[in-house]
Every structure is written in structure tokens, then in C-alpha cells.
mmCIF file with all atom_site columns, C-alpha atoms in Angstrom:
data_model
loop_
_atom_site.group_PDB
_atom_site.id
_atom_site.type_symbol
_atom_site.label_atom_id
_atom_site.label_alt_id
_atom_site.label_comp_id
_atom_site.label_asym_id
_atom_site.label_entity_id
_atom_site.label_seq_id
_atom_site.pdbx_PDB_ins_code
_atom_site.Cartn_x
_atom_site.Cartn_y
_atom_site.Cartn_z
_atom_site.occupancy
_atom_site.B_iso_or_equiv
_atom_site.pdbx_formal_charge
_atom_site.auth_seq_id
_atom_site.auth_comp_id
_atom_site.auth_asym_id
_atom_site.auth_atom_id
_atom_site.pdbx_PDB_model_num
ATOM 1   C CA . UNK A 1 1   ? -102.808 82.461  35.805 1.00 54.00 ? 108 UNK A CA 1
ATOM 2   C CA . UNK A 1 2   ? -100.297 82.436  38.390 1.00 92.00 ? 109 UNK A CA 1
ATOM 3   C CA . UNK A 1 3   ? -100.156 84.372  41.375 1.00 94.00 ? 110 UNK A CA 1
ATOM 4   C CA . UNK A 1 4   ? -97.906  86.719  39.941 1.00 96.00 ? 111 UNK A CA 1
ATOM 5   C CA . UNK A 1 5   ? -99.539  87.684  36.941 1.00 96.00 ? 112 UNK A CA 1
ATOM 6   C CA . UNK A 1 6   ? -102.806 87.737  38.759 1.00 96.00 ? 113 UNK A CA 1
ATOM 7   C CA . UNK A 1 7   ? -100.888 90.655  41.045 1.00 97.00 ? 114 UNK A CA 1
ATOM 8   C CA . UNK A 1 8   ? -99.496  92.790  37.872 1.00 97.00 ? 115 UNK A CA 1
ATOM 9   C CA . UNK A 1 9   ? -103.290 92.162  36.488 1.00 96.00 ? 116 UNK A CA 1
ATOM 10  C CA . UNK A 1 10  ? -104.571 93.474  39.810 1.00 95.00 ? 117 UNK A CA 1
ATOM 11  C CA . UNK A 1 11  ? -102.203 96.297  39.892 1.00 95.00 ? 118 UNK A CA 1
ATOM 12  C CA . UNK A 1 12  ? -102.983 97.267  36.335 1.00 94.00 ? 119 UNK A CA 1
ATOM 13  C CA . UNK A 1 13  ? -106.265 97.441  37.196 1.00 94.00 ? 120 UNK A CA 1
ATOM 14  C CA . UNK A 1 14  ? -106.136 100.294 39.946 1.00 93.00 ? 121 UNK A CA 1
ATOM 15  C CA . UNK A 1 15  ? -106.890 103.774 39.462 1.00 93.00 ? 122 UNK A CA 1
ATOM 16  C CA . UNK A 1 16  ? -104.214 105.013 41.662 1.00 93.00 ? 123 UNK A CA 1
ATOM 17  C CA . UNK A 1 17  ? -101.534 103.966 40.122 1.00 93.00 ? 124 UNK A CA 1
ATOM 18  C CA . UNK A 1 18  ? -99.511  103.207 37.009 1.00 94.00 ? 125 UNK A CA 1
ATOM 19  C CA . UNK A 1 19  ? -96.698  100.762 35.951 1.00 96.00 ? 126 UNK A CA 1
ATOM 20  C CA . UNK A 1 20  ? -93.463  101.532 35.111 1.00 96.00 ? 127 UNK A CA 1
ATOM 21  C CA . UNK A 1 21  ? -91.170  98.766  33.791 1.00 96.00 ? 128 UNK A CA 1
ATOM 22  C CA . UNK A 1 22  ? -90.191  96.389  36.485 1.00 97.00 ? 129 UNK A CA 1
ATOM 23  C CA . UNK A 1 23  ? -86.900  96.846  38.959 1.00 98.00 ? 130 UNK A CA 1
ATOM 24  C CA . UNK A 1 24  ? -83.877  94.794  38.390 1.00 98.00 ? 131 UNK A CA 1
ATOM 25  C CA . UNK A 1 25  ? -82.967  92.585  41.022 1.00 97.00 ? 132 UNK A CA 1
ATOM 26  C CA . UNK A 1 26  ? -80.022  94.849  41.963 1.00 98.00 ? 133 UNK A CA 1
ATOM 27  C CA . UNK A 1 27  ? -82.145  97.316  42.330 1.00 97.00 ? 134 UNK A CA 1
ATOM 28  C CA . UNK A 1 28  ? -84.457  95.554  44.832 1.00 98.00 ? 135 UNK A CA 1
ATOM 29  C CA . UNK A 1 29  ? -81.301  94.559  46.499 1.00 98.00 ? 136 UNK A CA 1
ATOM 30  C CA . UNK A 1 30  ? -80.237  98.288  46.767 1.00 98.00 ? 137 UNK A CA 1
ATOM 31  C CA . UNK A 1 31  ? -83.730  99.495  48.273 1.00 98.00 ? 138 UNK A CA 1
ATOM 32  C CA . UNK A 1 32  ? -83.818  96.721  50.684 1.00 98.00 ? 139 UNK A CA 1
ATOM 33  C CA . UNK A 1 33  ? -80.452  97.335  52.044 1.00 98.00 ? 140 UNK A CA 1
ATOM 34  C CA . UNK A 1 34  ? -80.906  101.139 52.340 1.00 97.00 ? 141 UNK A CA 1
ATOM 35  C CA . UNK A 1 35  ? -84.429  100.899 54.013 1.00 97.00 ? 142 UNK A CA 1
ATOM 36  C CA . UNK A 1 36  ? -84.185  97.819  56.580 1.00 97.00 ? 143 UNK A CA 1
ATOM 37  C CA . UNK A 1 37  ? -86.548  95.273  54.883 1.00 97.00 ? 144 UNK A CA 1
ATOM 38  C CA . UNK A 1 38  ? -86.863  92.522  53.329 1.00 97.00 ? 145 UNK A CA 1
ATOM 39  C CA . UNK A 1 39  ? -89.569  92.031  50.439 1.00 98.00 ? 146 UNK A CA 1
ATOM 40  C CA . UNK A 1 40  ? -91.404  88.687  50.202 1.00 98.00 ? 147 UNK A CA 1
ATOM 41  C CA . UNK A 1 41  ? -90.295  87.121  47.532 1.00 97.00 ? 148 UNK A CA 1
ATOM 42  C CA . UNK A 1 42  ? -93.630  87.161  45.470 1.00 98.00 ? 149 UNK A CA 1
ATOM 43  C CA . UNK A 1 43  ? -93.529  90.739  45.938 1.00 98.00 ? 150 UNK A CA 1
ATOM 44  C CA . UNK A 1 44  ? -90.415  91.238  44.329 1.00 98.00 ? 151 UNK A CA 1
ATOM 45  C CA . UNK A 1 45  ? -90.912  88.808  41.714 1.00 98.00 ? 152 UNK A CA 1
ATOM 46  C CA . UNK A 1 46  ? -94.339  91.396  40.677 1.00 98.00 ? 153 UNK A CA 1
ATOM 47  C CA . UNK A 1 47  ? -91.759  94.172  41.456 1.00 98.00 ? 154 UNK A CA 1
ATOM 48  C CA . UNK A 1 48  ? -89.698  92.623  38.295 1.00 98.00 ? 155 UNK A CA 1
ATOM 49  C CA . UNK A 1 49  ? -92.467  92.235  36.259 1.00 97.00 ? 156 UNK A CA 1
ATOM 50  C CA . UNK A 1 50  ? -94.342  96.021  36.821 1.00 97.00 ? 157 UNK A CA 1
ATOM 51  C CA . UNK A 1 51  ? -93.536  99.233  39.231 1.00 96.00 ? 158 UNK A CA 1
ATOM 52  C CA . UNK A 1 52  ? -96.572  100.460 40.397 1.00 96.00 ? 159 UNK A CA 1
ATOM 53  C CA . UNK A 1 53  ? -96.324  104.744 40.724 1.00 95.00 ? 160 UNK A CA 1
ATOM 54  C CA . UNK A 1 54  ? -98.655  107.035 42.171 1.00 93.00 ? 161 UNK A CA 1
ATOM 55  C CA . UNK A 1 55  ? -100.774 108.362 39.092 1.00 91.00 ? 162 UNK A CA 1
ATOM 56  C CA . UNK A 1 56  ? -101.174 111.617 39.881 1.00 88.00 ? 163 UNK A CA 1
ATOM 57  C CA . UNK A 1 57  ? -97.384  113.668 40.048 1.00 82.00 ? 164 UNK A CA 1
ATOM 58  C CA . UNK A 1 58  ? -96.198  114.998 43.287 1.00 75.00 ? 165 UNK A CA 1
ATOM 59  C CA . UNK A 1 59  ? -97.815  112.184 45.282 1.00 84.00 ? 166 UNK A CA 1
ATOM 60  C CA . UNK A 1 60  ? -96.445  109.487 47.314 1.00 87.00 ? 167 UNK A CA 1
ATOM 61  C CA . UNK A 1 61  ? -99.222  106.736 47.847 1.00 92.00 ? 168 UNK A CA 1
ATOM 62  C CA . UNK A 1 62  ? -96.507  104.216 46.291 1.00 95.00 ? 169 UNK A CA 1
ATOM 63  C CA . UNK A 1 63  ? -92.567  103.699 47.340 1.00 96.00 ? 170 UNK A CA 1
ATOM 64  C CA . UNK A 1 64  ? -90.145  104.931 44.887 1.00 96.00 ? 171 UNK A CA 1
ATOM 65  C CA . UNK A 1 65  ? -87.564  102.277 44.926 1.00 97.00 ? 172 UNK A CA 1
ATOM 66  C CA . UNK A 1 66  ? -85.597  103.553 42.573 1.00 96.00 ? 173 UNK A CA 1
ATOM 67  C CA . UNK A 1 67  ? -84.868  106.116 44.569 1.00 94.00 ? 174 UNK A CA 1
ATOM 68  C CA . UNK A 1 68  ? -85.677  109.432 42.767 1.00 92.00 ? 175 UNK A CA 1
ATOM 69  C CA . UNK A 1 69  ? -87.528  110.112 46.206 1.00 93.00 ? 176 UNK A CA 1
ATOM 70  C CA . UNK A 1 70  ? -85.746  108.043 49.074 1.00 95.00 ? 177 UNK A CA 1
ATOM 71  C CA . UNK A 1 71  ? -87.549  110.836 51.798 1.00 96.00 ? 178 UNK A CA 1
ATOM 72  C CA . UNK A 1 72  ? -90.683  110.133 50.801 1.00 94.00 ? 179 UNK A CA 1
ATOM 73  C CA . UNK A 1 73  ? -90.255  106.023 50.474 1.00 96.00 ? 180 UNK A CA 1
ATOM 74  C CA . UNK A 1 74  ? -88.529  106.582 54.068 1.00 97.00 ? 181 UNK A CA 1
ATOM 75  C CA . UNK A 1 75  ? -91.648  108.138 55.330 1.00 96.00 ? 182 UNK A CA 1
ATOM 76  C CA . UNK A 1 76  ? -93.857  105.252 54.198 1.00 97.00 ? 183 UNK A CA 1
ATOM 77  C CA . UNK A 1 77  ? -91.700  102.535 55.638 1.00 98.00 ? 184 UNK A CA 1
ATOM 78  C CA . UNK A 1 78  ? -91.516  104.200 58.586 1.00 97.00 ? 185 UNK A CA 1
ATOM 79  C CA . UNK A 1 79  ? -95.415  105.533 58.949 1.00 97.00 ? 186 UNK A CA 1
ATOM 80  C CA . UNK A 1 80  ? -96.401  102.329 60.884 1.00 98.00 ? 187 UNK A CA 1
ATOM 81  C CA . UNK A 1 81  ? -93.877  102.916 64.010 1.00 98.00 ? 188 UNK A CA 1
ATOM 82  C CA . UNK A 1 82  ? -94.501  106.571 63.441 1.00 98.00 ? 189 UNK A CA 1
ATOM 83  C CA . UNK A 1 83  ? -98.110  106.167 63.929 1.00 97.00 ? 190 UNK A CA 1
ATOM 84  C CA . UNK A 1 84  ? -97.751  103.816 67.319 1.00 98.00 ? 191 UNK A CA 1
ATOM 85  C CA . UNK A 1 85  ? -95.344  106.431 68.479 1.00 98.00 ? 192 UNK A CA 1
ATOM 86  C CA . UNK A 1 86  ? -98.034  109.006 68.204 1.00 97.00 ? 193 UNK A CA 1
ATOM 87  C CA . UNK A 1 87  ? -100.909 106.984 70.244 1.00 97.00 ? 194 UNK A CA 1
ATOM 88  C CA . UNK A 1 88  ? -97.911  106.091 73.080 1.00 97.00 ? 195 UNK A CA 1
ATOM 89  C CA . UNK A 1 89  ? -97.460  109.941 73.113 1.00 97.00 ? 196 UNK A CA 1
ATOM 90  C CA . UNK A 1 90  ? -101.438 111.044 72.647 1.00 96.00 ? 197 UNK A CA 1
ATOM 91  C CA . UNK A 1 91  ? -103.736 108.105 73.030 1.00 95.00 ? 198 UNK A CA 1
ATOM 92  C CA . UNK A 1 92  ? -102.723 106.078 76.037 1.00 94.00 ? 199 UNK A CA 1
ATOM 93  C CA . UNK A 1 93  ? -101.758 103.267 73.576 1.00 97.00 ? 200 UNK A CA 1
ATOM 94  C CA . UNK A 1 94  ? -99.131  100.651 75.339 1.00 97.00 ? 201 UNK A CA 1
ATOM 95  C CA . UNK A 1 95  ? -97.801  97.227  74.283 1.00 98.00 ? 202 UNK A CA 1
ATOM 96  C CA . UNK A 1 96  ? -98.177  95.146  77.722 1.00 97.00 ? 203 UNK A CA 1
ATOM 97  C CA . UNK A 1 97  ? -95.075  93.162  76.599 1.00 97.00 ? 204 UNK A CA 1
ATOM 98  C CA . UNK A 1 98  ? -92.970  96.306  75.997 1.00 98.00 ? 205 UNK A CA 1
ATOM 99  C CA . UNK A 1 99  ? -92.734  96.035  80.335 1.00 96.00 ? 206 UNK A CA 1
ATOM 100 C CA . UNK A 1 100 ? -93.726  98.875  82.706 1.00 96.00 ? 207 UNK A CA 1
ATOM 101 C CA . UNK A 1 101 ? -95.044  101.969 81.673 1.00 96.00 ? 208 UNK A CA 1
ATOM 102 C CA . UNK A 1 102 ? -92.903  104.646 82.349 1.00 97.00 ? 209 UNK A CA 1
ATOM 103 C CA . UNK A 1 103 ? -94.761  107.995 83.710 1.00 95.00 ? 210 UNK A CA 1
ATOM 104 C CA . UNK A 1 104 ? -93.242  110.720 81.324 1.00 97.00 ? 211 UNK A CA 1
ATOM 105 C CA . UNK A 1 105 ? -94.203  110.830 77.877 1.00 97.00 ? 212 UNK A CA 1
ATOM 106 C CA . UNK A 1 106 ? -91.109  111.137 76.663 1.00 97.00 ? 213 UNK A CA 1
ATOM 107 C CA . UNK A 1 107 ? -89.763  108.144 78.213 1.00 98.00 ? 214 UNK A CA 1
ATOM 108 C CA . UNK A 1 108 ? -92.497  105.851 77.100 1.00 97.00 ? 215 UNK A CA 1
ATOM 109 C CA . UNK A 1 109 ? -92.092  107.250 73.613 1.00 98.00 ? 216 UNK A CA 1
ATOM 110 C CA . UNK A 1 110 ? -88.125  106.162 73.784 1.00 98.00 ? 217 UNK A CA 1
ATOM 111 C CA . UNK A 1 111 ? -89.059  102.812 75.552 1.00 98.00 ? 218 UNK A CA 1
ATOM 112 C CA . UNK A 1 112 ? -91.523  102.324 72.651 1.00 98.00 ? 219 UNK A CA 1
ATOM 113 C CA . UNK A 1 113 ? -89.241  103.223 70.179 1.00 98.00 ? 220 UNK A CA 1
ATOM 114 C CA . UNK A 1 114 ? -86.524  100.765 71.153 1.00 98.00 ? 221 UNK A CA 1
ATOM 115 C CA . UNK A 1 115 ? -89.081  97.929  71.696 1.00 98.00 ? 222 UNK A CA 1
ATOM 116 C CA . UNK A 1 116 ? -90.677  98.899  67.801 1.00 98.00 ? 223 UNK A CA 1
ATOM 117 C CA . UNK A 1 117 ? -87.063  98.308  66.663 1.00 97.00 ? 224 UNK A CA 1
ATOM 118 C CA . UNK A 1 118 ? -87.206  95.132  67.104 1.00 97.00 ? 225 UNK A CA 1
ATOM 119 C CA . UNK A 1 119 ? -90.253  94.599  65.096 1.00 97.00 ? 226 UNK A CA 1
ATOM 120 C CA . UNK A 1 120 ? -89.806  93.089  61.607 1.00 97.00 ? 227 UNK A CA 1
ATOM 121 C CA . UNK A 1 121 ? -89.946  95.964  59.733 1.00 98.00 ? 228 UNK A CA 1
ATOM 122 C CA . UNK A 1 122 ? -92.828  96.467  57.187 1.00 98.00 ? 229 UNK A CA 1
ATOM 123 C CA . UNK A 1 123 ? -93.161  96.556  52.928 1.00 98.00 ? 230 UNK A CA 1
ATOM 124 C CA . UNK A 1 124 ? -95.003  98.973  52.096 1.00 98.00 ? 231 UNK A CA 1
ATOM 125 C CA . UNK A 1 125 ? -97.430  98.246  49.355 1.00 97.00 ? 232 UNK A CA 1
ATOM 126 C CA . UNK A 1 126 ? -99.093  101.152 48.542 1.00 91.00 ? 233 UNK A CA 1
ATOM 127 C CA . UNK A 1 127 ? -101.477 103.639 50.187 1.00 86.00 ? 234 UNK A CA 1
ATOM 128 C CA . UNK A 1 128 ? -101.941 102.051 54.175 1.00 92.00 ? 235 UNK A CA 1
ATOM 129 C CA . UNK A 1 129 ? -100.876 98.776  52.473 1.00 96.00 ? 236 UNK A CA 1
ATOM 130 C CA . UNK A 1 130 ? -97.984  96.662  53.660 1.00 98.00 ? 237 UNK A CA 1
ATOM 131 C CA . UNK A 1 131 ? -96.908  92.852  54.287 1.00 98.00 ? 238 UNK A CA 1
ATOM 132 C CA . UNK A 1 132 ? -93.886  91.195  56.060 1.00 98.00 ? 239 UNK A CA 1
ATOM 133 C CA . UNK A 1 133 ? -90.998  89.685  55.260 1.00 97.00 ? 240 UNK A CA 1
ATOM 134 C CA . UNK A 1 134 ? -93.017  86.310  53.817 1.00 97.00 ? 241 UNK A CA 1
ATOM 135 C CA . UNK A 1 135 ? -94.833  85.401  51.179 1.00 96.00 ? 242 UNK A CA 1
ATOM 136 C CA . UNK A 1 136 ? -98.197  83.895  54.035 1.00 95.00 ? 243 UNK A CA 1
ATOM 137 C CA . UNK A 1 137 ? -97.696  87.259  55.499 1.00 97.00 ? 244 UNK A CA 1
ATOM 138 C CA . UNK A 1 138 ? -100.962 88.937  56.038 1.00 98.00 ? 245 UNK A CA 1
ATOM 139 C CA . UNK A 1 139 ? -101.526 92.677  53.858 1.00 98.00 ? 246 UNK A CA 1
ATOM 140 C CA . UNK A 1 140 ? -102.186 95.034  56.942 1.00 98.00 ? 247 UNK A CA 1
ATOM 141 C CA . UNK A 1 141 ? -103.921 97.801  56.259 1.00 97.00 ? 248 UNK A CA 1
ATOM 142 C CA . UNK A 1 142 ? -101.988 100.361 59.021 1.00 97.00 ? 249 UNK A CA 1
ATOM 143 C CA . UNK A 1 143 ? -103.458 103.683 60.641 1.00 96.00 ? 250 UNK A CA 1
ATOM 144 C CA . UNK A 1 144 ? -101.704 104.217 63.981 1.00 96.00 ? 251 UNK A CA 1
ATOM 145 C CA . UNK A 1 145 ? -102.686 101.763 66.214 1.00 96.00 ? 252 UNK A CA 1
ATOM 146 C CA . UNK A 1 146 ? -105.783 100.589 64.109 1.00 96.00 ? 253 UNK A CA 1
ATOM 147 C CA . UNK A 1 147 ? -104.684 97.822  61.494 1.00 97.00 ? 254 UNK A CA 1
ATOM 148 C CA . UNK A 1 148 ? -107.071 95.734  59.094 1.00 97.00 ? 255 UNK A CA 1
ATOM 149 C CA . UNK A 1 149 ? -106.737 92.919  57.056 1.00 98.00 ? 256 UNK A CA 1
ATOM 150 C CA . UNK A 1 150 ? -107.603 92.784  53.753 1.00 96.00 ? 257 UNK A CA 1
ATOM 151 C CA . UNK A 1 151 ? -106.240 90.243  52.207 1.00 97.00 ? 258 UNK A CA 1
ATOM 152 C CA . UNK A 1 152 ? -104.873 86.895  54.442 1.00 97.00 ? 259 UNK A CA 1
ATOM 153 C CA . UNK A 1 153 ? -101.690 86.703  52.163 1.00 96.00 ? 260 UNK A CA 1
ATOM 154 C CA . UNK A 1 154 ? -100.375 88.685  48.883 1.00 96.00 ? 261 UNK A CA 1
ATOM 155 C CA . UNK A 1 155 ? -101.796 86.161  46.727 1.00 96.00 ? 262 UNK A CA 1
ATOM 156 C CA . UNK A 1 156 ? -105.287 87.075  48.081 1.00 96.00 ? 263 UNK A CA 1
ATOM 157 C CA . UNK A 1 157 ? -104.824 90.969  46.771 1.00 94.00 ? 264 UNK A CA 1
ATOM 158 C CA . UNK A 1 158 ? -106.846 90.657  43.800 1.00 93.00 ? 265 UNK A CA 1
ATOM 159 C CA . UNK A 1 159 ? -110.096 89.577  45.456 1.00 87.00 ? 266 UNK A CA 1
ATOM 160 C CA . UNK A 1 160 ? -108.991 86.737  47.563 1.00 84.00 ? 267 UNK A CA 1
ATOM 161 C CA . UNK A 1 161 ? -110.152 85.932  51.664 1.00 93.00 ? 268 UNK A CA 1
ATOM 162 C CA . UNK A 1 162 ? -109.620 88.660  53.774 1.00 94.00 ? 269 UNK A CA 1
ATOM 163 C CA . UNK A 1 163 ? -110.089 89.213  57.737 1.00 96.00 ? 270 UNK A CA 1
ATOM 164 C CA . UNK A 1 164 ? -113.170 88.615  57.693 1.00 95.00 ? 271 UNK A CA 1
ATOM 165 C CA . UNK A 1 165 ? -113.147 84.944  55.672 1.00 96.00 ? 272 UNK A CA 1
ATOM 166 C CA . UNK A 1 166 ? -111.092 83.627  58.979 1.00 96.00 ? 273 UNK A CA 1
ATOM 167 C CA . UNK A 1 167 ? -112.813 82.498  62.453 1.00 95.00 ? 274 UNK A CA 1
ATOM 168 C CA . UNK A 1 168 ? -111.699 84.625  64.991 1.00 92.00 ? 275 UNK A CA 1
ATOM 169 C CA . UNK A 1 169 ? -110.835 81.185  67.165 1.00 93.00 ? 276 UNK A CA 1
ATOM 170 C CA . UNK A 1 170 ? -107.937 81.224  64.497 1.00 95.00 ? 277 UNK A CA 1
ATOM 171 C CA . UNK A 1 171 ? -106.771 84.641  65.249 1.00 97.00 ? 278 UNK A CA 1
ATOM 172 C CA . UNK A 1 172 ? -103.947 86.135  65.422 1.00 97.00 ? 279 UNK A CA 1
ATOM 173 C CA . UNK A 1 173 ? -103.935 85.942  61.557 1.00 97.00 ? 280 UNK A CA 1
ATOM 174 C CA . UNK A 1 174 ? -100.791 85.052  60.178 1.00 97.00 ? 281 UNK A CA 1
ATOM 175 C CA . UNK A 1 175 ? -97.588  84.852  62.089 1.00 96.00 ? 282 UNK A CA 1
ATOM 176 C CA . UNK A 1 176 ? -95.741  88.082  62.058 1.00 98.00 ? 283 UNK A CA 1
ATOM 177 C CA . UNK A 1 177 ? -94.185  88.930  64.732 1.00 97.00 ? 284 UNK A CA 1
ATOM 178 C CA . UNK A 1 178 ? -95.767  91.475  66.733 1.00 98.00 ? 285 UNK A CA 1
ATOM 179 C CA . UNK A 1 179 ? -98.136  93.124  63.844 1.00 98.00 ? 286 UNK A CA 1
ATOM 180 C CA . UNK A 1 180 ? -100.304 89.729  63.311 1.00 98.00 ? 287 UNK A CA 1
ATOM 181 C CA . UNK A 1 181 ? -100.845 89.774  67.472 1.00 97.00 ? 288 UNK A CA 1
ATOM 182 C CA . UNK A 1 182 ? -101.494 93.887  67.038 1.00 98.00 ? 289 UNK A CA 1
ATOM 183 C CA . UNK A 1 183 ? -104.228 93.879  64.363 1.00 98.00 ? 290 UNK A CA 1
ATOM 184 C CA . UNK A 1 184 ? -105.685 91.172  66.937 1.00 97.00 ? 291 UNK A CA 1
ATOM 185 C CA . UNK A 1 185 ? -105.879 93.812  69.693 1.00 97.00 ? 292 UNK A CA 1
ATOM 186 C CA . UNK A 1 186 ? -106.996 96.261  67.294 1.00 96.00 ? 293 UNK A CA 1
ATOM 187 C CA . UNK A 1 187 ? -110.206 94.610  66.088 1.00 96.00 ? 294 UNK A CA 1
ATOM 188 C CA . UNK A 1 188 ? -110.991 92.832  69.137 1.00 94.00 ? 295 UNK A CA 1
ATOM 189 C CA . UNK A 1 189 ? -109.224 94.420  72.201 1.00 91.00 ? 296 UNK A CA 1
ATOM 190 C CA . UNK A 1 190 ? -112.036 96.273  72.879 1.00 84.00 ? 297 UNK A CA 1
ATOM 191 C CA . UNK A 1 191 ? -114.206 93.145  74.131 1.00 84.00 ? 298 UNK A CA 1
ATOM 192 C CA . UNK A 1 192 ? -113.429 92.565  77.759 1.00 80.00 ? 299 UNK A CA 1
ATOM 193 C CA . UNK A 1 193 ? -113.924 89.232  76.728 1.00 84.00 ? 300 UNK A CA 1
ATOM 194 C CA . UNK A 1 194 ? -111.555 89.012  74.106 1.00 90.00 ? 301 UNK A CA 1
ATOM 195 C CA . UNK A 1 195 ? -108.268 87.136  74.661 1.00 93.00 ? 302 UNK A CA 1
ATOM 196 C CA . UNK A 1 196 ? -106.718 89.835  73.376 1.00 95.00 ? 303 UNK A CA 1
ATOM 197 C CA . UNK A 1 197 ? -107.949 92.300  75.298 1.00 94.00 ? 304 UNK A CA 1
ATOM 198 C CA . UNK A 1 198 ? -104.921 92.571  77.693 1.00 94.00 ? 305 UNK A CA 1
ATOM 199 C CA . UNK A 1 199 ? -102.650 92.422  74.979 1.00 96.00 ? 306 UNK A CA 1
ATOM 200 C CA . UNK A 1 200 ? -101.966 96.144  75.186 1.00 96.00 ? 307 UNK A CA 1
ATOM 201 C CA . UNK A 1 201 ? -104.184 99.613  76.314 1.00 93.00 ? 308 UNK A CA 1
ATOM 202 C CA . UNK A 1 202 ? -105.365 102.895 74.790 1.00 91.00 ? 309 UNK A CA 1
ATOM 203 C CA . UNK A 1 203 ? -104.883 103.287 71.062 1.00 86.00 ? 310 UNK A CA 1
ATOM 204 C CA . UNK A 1 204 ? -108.642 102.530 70.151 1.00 72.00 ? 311 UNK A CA 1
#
């Protein structure tokens, strides 16, 4: 079975959801154009195959990328920068490479805004789900500034390694820019002894 038929199987499989007939491509075009991103292309090939929906009505645990909903697929893309903006503004959270730390909350919330911008922005999956722009891109499970891995790349999803499957002397997992070198500081910034420990403060 390949790896996208093992994903429809997967998604077929899960409680929370149903599946819809799949998007066109002009569709995925569309979505990606009006919400920043850029799906891996695995993704969208599933995407083509099977739309995953919430499967209880008047939720939004799943994107609507046909758009009967953009607000709430807005809210999901945006949740992960939403989330860090929160812990600059409540939990002491900085990025050490964002520069100095301004004093007033409201200018480290705008300094962190600007610097998130320039993040690759995020697909969301489903749920806390979501995976960059690539097809190796880790699935990060996103809460604020606490991220997990659950799967090492979209072809893991059904069952496959996750975090945990690879030694922490090959950490940060994956290579997106920013996130991979976040959930690093999120699992193990709290060790002193962690090389990731100075990566950032607060937020844990």
C-alpha cells in the first residue's frame, strides 16, 4: 500500500472525523493562496483522494478548505502563532534569536509577531496536528509554546516512528525552520544541560 492510501486508510479509521470526496487541485490551489501555506505535496495528494470533516456538526477540529467556513480554517492556521503570542504576553516565553527583549508587553508581543511572520507558516492537519511545507516535515502536535512529535514525517501518521523512536543526539527533528528547533526547546529546554536550553525562556 502506498503512503497515500495508507493515509486515507488511517483517516478513515478515526473517530473524529469523516471523508468527504476529495478537493480538486484548484481548489487546493485556492485555499493555499488565501491562507499563506503551502501543503506538502503528499498531503494534498490524500487531500484529492478524501476530505477529512469534523464528525460531529458545528465543530472545527478539521480545516474547511472549501471554504464554507474560511473564519474558522483561519483560526486553525493561525492557532500556533496565536498561542506563542499568548506565552510572550503571559508566560515569560521569548525566542533568544528574536534579539532583545523589549520591557513592555506590548512591544514584545509586536516584536514577536513580526519575527513569527517570518516563520514558514503551518498545515493544519486536524485537531493540534500540523506539518510544513515538505513532505520529511515532522507532524507537530502544537499547544502554545509546548509542541510534540508524533509522527517523524506524514508517512509515519498511521503508526509509524514518532519523537520518541529518534536519539535526542539527532535532535532538532526534522528541518523546519524555526518549529523543528522549538519543539527541541520544548521537550528539552528545561535541562540546564540541554543544548537547547538557551534556545529561548519562559513558555514551559
Amino acid at each position: 500500500m502506498n503512503h497515500v492510501a495508507e493515509l486515507v486508510s488511517w483517516l478513515g479509521s478515526r473517530p473524529d472525523c469523516r471523508l468527504e470526496p476529495g478537493l480538486t487541485e484548484a481548489e487546493l490551489d485556492t485555499a493555499e493562496s488565501i491562507f499563506g501555506l503551502h501543503m506538502p505535496p503528499l498531503w494534498r495528494a490524500v487531500l484529492t483522494r478524501a476530505y477529512p470533516r469534523p464528525a460531529e456538526e458545528n465543530t472545527r477540529t478539521y480545516p474547511d478548505w472549501r471554504l464554507g467556513d474560511p473564519e474558522g480554517t483561519r483560526a486553525l492556521v493561525e492557532a500556533p502563532v496565536r498561542g506563542l503570542l499568548f506565552d510572550v504576553e503571559h508566560n515569560d516565553f521569548w525566542w533568544r534569536a528574536w534579539g532583545d527583549r523589549p520591557d513592555a508587553v506590548a512591544d514584545r508581543v509586536g516584536l514577536a509577531r513580526a519575527r513569527l511572520a517570518q516563520a514558514p507558516v503551518l498545515t493544519p492537519l486536524g485537531a493540534h496536528a500540523y506539518v510544513g511545507p515538505s513532505d520529511d516535515s515532522p507532524v507537530f502536535s502544537i499547544v502554545q509554546a509546548d509542541l510534540f512529535i508524533p509522527a517523524r514525517s506524514l508517512a509515519d501518521l498511521p503508526g509509524g516512528p514518532g519523537q520518541q523512536d529518534v536519539p535526542e543526539e539527532e535532535w532538532p527533528i526534522g528541518s523546519v525552520p524555526f518549529w523543528s528547533e522549538l519543539h527541541a526547546y520544548a521537550q528539552l529546554g528545561h535541562h540546564r544541560d540541554s543544548r537547547f536550553a538557551g534556545l529561548a525562556s519562559g513558555g514551559l
